PDB file of C-alpha atoms in Angstrom:
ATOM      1  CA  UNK R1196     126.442 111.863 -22.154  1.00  0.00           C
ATOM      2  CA  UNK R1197     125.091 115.321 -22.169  1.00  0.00           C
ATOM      3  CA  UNK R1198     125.018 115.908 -18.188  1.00  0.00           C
ATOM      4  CA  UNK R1199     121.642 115.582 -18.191  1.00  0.00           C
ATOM      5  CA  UNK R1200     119.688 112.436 -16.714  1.00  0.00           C
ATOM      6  CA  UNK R1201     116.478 111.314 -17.155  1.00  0.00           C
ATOM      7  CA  UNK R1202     114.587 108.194 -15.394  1.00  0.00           C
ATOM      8  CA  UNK R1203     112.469 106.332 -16.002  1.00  0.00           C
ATOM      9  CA  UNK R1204     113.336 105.897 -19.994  1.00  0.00           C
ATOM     10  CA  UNK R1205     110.399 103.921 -20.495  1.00  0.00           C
ATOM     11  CA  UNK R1206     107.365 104.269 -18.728  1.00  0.00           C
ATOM     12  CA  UNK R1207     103.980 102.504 -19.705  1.00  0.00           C
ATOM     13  CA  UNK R1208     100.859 103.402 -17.108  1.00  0.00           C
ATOM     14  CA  UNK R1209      97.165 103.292 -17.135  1.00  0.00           C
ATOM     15  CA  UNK R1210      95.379 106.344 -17.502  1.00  0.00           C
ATOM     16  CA  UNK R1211      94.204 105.817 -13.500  1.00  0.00           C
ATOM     17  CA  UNK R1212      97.976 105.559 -12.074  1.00  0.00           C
ATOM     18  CA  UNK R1213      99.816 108.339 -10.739  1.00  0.00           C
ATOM     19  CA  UNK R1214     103.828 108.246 -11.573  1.00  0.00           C
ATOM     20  CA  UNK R1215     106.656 110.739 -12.050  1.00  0.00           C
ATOM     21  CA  UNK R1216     109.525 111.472 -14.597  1.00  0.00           C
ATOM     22  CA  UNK R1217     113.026 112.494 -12.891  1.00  0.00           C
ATOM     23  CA  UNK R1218     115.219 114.887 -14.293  1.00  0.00           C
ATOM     24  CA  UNK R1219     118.818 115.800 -13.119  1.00  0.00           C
ATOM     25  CA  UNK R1220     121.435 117.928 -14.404  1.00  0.00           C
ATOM     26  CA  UNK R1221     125.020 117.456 -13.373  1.00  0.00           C
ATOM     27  CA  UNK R1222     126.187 120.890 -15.232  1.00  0.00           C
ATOM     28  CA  UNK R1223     125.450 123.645 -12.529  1.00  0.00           C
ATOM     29  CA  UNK R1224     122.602 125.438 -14.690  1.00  0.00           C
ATOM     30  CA  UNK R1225     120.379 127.884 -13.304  1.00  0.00           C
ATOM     31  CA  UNK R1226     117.292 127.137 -16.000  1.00  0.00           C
ATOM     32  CA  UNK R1227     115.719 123.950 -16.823  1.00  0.00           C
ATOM     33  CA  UNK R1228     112.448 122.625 -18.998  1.00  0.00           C
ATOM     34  CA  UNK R1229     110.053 119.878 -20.100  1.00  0.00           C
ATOM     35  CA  UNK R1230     109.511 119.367 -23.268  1.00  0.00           C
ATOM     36  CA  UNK R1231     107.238 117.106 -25.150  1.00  0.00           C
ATOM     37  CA  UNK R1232     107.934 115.202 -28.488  1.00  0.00           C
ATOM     38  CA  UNK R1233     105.020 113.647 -30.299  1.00  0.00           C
ATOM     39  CA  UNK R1234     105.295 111.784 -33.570  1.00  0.00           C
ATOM     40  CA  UNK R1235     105.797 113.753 -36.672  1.00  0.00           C
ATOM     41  CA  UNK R1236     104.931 116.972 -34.232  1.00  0.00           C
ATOM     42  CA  UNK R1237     108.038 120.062 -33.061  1.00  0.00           C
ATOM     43  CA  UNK R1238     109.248 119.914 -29.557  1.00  0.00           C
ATOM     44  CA  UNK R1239     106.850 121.703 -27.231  1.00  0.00           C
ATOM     45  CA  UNK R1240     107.533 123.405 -24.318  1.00  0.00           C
ATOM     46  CA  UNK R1241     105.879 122.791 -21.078  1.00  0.00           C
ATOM     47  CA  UNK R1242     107.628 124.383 -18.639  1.00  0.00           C
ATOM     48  CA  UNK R1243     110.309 125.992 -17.694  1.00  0.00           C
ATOM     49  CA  UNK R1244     112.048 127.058 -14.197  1.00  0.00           C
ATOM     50  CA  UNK R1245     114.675 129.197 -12.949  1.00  0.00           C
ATOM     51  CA  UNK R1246     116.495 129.173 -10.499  1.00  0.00           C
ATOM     52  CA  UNK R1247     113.665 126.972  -9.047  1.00  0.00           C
ATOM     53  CA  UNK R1248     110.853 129.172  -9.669  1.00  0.00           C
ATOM     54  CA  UNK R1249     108.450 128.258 -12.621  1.00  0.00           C
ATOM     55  CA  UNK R1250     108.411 131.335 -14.947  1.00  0.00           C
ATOM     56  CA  UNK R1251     106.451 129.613 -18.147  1.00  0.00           C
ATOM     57  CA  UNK R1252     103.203 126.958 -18.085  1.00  0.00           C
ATOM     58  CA  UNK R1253     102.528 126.491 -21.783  1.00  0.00           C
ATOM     59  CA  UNK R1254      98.747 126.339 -21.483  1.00  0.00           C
ATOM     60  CA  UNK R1255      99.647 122.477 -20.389  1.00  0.00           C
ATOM     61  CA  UNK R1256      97.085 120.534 -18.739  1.00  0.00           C
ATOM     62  CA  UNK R1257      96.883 120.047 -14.714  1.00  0.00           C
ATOM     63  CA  UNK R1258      97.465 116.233 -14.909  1.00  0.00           C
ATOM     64  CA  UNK R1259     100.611 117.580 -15.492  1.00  0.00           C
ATOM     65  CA  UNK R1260     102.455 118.575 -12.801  1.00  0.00           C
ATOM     66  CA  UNK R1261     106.019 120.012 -12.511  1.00  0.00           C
ATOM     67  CA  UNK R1262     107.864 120.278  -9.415  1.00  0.00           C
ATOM     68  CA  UNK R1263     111.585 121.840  -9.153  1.00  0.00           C
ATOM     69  CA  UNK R1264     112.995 121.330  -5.675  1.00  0.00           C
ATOM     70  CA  UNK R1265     116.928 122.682  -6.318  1.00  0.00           C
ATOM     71  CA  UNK R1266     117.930 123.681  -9.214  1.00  0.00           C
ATOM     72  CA  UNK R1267     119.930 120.189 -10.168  1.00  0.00           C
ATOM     73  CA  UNK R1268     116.498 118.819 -10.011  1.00  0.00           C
ATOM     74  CA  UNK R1269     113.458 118.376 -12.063  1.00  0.00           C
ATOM     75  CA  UNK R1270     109.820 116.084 -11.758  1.00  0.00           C
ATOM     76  CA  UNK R1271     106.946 116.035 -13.618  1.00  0.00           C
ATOM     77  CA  UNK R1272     103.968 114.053 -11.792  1.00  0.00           C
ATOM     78  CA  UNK R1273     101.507 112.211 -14.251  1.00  0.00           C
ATOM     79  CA  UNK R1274      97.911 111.586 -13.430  1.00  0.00           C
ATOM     80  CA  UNK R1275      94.897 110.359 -14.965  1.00  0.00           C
ATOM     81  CA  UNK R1276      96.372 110.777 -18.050  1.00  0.00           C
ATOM     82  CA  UNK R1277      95.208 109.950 -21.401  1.00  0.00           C
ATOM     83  CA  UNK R1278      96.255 107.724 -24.650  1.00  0.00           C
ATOM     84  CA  UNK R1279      97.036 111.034 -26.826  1.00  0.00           C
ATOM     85  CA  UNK R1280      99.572 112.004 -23.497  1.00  0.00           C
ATOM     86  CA  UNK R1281     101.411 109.688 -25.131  1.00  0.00           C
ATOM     87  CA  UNK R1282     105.068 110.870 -26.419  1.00  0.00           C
ATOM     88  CA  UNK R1283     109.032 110.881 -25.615  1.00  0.00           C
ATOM     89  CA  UNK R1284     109.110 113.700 -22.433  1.00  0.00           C
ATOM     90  CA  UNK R1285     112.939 115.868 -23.204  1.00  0.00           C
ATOM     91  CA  UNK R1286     114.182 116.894 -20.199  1.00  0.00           C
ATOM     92  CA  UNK R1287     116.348 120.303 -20.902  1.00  0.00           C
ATOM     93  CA  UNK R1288     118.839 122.435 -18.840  1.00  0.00           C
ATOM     94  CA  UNK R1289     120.956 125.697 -19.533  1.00  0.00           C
ATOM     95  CA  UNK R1290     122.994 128.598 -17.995  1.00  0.00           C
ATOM     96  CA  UNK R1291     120.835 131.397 -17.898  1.00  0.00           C
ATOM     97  CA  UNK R1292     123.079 133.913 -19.361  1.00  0.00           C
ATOM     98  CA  UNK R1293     122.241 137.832 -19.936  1.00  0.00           C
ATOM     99  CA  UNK R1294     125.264 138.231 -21.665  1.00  0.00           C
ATOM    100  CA  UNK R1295     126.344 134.698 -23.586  1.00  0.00           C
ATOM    101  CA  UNK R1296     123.909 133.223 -26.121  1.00  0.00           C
ATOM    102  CA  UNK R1297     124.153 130.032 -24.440  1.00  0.00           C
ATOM    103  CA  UNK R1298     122.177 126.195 -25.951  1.00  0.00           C
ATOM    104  CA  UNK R1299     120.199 123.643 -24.240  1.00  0.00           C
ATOM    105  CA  UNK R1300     121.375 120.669 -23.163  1.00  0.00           C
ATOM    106  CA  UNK R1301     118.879 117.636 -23.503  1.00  0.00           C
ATOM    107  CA  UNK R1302     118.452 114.835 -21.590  1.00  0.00           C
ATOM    108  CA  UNK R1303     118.115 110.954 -23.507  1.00  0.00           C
ATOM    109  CA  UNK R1304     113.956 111.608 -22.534  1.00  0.00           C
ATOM    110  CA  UNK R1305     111.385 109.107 -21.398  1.00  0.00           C
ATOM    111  CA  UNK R1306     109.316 107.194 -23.567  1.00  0.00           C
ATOM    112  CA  UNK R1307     105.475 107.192 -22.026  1.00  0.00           C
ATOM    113  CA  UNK R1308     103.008 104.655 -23.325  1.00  0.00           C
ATOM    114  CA  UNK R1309      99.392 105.182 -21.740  1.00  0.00           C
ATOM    115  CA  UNK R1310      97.334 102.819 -22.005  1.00  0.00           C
TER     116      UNK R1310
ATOM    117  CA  UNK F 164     102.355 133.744 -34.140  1.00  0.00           C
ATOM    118  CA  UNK F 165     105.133 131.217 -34.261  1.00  0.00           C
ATOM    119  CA  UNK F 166     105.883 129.805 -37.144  1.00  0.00           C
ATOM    120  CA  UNK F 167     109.288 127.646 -37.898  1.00  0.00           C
ATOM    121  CA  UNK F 168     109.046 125.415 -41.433  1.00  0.00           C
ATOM    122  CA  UNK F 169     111.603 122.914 -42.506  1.00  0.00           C
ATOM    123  CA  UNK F 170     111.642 120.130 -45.064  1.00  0.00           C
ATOM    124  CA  UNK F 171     110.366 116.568 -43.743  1.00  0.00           C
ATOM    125  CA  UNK F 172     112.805 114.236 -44.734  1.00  0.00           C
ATOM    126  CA  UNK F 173     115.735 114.894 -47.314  1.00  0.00           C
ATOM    127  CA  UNK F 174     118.266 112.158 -48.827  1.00  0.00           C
ATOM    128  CA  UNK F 175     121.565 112.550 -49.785  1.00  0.00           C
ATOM    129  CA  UNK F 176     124.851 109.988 -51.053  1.00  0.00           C
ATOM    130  CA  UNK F 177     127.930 109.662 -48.748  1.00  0.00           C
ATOM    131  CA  UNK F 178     130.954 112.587 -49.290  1.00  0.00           C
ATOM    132  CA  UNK F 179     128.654 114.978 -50.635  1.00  0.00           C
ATOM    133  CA  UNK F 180     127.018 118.669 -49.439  1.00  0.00           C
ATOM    134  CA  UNK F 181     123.672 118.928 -47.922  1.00  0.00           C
ATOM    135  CA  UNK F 182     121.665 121.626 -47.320  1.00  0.00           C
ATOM    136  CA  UNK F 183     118.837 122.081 -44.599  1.00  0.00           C
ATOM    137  CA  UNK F 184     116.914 125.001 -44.824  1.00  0.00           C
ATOM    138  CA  UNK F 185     114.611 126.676 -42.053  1.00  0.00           C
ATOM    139  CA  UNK F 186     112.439 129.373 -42.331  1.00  0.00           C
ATOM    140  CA  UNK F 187     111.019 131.032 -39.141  1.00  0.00           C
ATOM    141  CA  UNK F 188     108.195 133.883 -38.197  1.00  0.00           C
ATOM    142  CA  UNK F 189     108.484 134.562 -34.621  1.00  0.00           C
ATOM    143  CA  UNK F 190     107.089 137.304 -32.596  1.00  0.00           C
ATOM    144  CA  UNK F 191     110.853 137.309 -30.916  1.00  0.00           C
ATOM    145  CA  UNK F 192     114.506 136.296 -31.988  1.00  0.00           C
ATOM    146  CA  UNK F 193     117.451 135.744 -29.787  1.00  0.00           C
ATOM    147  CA  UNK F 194     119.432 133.486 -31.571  1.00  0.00           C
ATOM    148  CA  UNK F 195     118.921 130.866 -34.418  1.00  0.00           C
ATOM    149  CA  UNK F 196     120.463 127.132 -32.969  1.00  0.00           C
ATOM    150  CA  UNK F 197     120.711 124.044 -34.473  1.00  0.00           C
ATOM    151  CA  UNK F 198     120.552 120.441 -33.065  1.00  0.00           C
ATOM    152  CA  UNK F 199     121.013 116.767 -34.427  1.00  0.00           C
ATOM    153  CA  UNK F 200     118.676 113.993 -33.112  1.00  0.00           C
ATOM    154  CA  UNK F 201     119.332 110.349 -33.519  1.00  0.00           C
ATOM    155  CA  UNK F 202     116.364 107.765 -33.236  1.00  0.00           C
ATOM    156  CA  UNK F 203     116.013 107.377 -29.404  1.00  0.00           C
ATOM    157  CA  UNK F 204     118.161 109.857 -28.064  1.00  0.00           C
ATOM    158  CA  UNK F 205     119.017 113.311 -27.115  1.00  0.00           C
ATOM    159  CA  UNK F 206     118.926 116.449 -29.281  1.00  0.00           C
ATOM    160  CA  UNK F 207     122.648 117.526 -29.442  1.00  0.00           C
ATOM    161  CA  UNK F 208     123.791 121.035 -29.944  1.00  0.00           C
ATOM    162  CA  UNK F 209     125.542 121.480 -33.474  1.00  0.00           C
ATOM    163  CA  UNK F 210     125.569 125.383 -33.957  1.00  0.00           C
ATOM    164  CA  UNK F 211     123.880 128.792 -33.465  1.00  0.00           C
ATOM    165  CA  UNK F 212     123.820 132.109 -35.136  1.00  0.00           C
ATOM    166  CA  UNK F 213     122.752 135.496 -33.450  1.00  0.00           C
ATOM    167  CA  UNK F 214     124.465 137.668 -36.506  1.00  0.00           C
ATOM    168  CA  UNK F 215     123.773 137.492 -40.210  1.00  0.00           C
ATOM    169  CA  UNK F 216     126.155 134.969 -41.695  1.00  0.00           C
ATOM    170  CA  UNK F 217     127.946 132.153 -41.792  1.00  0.00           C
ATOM    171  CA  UNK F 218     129.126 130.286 -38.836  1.00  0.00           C
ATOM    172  CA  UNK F 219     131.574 127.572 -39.640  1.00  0.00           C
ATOM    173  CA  UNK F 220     132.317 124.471 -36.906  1.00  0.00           C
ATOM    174  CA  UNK F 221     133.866 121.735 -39.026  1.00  0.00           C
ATOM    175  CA  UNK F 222     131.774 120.057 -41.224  1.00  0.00           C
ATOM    176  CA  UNK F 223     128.916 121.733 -39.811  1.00  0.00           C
ATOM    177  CA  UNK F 224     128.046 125.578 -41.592  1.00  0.00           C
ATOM    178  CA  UNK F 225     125.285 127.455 -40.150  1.00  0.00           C
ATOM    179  CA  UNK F 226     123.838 130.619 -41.782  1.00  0.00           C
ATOM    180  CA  UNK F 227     121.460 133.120 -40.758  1.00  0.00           C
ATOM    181  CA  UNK F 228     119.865 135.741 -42.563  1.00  0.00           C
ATOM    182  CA  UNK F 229     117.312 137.869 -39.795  1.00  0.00           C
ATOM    183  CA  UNK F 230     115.801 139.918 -42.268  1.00  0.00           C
ATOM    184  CA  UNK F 231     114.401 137.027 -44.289  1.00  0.00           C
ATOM    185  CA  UNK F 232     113.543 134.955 -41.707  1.00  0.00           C
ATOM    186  CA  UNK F 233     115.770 132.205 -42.838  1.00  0.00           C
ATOM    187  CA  UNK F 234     118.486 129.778 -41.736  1.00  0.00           C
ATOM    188  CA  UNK F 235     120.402 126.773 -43.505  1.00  0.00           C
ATOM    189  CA  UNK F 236     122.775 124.316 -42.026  1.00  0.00           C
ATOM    190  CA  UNK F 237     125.236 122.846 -44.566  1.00  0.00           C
ATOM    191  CA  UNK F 238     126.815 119.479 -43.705  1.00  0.00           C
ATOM    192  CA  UNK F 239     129.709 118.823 -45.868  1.00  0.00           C
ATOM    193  CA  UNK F 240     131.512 114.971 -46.170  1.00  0.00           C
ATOM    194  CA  UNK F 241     128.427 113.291 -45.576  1.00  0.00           C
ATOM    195  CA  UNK F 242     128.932 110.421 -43.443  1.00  0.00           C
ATOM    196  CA  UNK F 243     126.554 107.463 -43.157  1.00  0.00           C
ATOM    197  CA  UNK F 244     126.508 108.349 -39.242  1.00  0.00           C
ATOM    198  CA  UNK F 245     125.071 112.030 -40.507  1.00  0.00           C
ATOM    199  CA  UNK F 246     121.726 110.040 -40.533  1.00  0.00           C
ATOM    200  CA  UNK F 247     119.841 111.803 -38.334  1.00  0.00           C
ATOM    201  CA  UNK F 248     116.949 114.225 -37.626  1.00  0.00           C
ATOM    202  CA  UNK F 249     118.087 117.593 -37.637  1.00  0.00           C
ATOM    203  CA  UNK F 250     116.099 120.454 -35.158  1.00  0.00           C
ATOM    204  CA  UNK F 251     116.246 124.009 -35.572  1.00  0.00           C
ATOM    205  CA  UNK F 252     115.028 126.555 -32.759  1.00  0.00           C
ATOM    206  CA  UNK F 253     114.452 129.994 -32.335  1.00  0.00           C
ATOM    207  CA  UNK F 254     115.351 131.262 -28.899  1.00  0.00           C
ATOM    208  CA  UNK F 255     113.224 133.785 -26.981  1.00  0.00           C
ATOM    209  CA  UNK F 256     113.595 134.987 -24.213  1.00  0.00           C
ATOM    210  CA  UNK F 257     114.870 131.843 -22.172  1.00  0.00           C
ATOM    211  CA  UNK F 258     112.584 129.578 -24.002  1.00  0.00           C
ATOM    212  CA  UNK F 259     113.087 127.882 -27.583  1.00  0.00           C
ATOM    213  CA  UNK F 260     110.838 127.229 -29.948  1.00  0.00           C
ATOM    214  CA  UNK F 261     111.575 124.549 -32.249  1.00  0.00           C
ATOM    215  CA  UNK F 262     110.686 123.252 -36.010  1.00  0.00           C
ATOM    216  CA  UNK F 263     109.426 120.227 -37.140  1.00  0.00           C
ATOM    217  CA  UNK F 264     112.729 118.856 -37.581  1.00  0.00           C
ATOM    218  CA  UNK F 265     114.477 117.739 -40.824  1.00  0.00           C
ATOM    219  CA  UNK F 266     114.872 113.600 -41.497  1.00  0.00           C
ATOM    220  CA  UNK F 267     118.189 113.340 -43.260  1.00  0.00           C
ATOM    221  CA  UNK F 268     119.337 109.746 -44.678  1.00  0.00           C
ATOM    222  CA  UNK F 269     122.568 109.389 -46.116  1.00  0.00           C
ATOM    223  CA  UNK F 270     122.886 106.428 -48.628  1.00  0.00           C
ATOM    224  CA  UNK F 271     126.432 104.679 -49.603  1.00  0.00           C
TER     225      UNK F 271
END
């Protein structure tokens, strides 16, 4: 248990539907990201917010679409997605820290299937 | 550009040393972390370095060397629960960059 919670963990959808991956973090952070995790690929980033306000958009597609209401919580809204959008989706949140050095803490992810 | 390199996969025996070596080109450096990744679950933290040298938690050893670009993590008393990929990141900023990650099987 790493504070962080992520829902759905499996998700399978149809490259018409429209859906949404939950994030939540139970650790008071101030920062939090997306992260995408392909087969034999690195962790990308997708985005990343804080204190609520999105300060990076990796060059990720608009069918992807991030939305940070509070700063416990995290979406990402899926639609018209495609086959290659497939991939486990990391959910990450940390303590924004000028001083302290300070890691990531990772939700379990979802699994998306598109078919 | 961004460039982090570590091996694919690597096998070792129970009770012995391994070492995981990462080699990074980034246009910015904060910090050097480590993280383990089991099949189907979270990255966990292990360790991080921000200073040249060794940083020891337990059986985990992290070592950083900034001018070379390089990191290892050493993982001493293999156990078979070591299996595992393991992730290393450069931070930047707020945002980390990882590597391809590092497949480690340990055999009885």
């Amino acid at each position: 248990e790493t504070g962080v919670t992520q829902t759905p963990r499996h998700l399978v959808m149809g490259m018409t539907n429209k859906k949404s991956l939950k994030c939540e973090q139970h650790l008071g952070h101030n920062a939090m990201y997306w992260y995408k995790q392909s087969a034999k690929k690195p962790l990308e980033l997708m985005f990343v917010y804080n204190f609520k306000e999105q300060t990076e958009n990796n060059s990720v597609p608009s069918r992807f679409s991030p939305e940070c209401p509070n700063s416990s919580h995290l979406f990402l809204h899926l639609h018209t997605l495609q086959p290659e959008d497939s991939a486990l989706y990391l959910c990450a949140s940390r303590q924004q820290d000028s001083v302290q050095n300070t890691e990531a803490f990772f939700g379990q992810g979802t699994r998306l299937t598109v078919v | 550009g961004q460039n982090i390199d570590q091996p694919t996969e690597m096998t070792a025996t129970e009770g012995a040393i391994v070492q995981i070596n990462c080699t990074y080109q980034t246009s910015g450096f904060n910090g050097l972390f480590w993280y383990q990744q089991h099949a189907g679950e979270a990255p966990t933290f292990l360790s991080y370095n921000v200073l040249d040298g060794l940083e020891e938690k337990g059986r985990f050893s992290s070592f950083l060397s900034r001018s070379k670009g390089y990191s290892y993590l050493l993982l001493k008393e293999l156990q078979m629960k070591d299996s595992a990929s393991y992730l290393c990141a450069v931070r930047q900023g707020q945002n980390f960059v990882f590597g391809p990650g590092t497949r480690l099987s340990v055999l009885p």
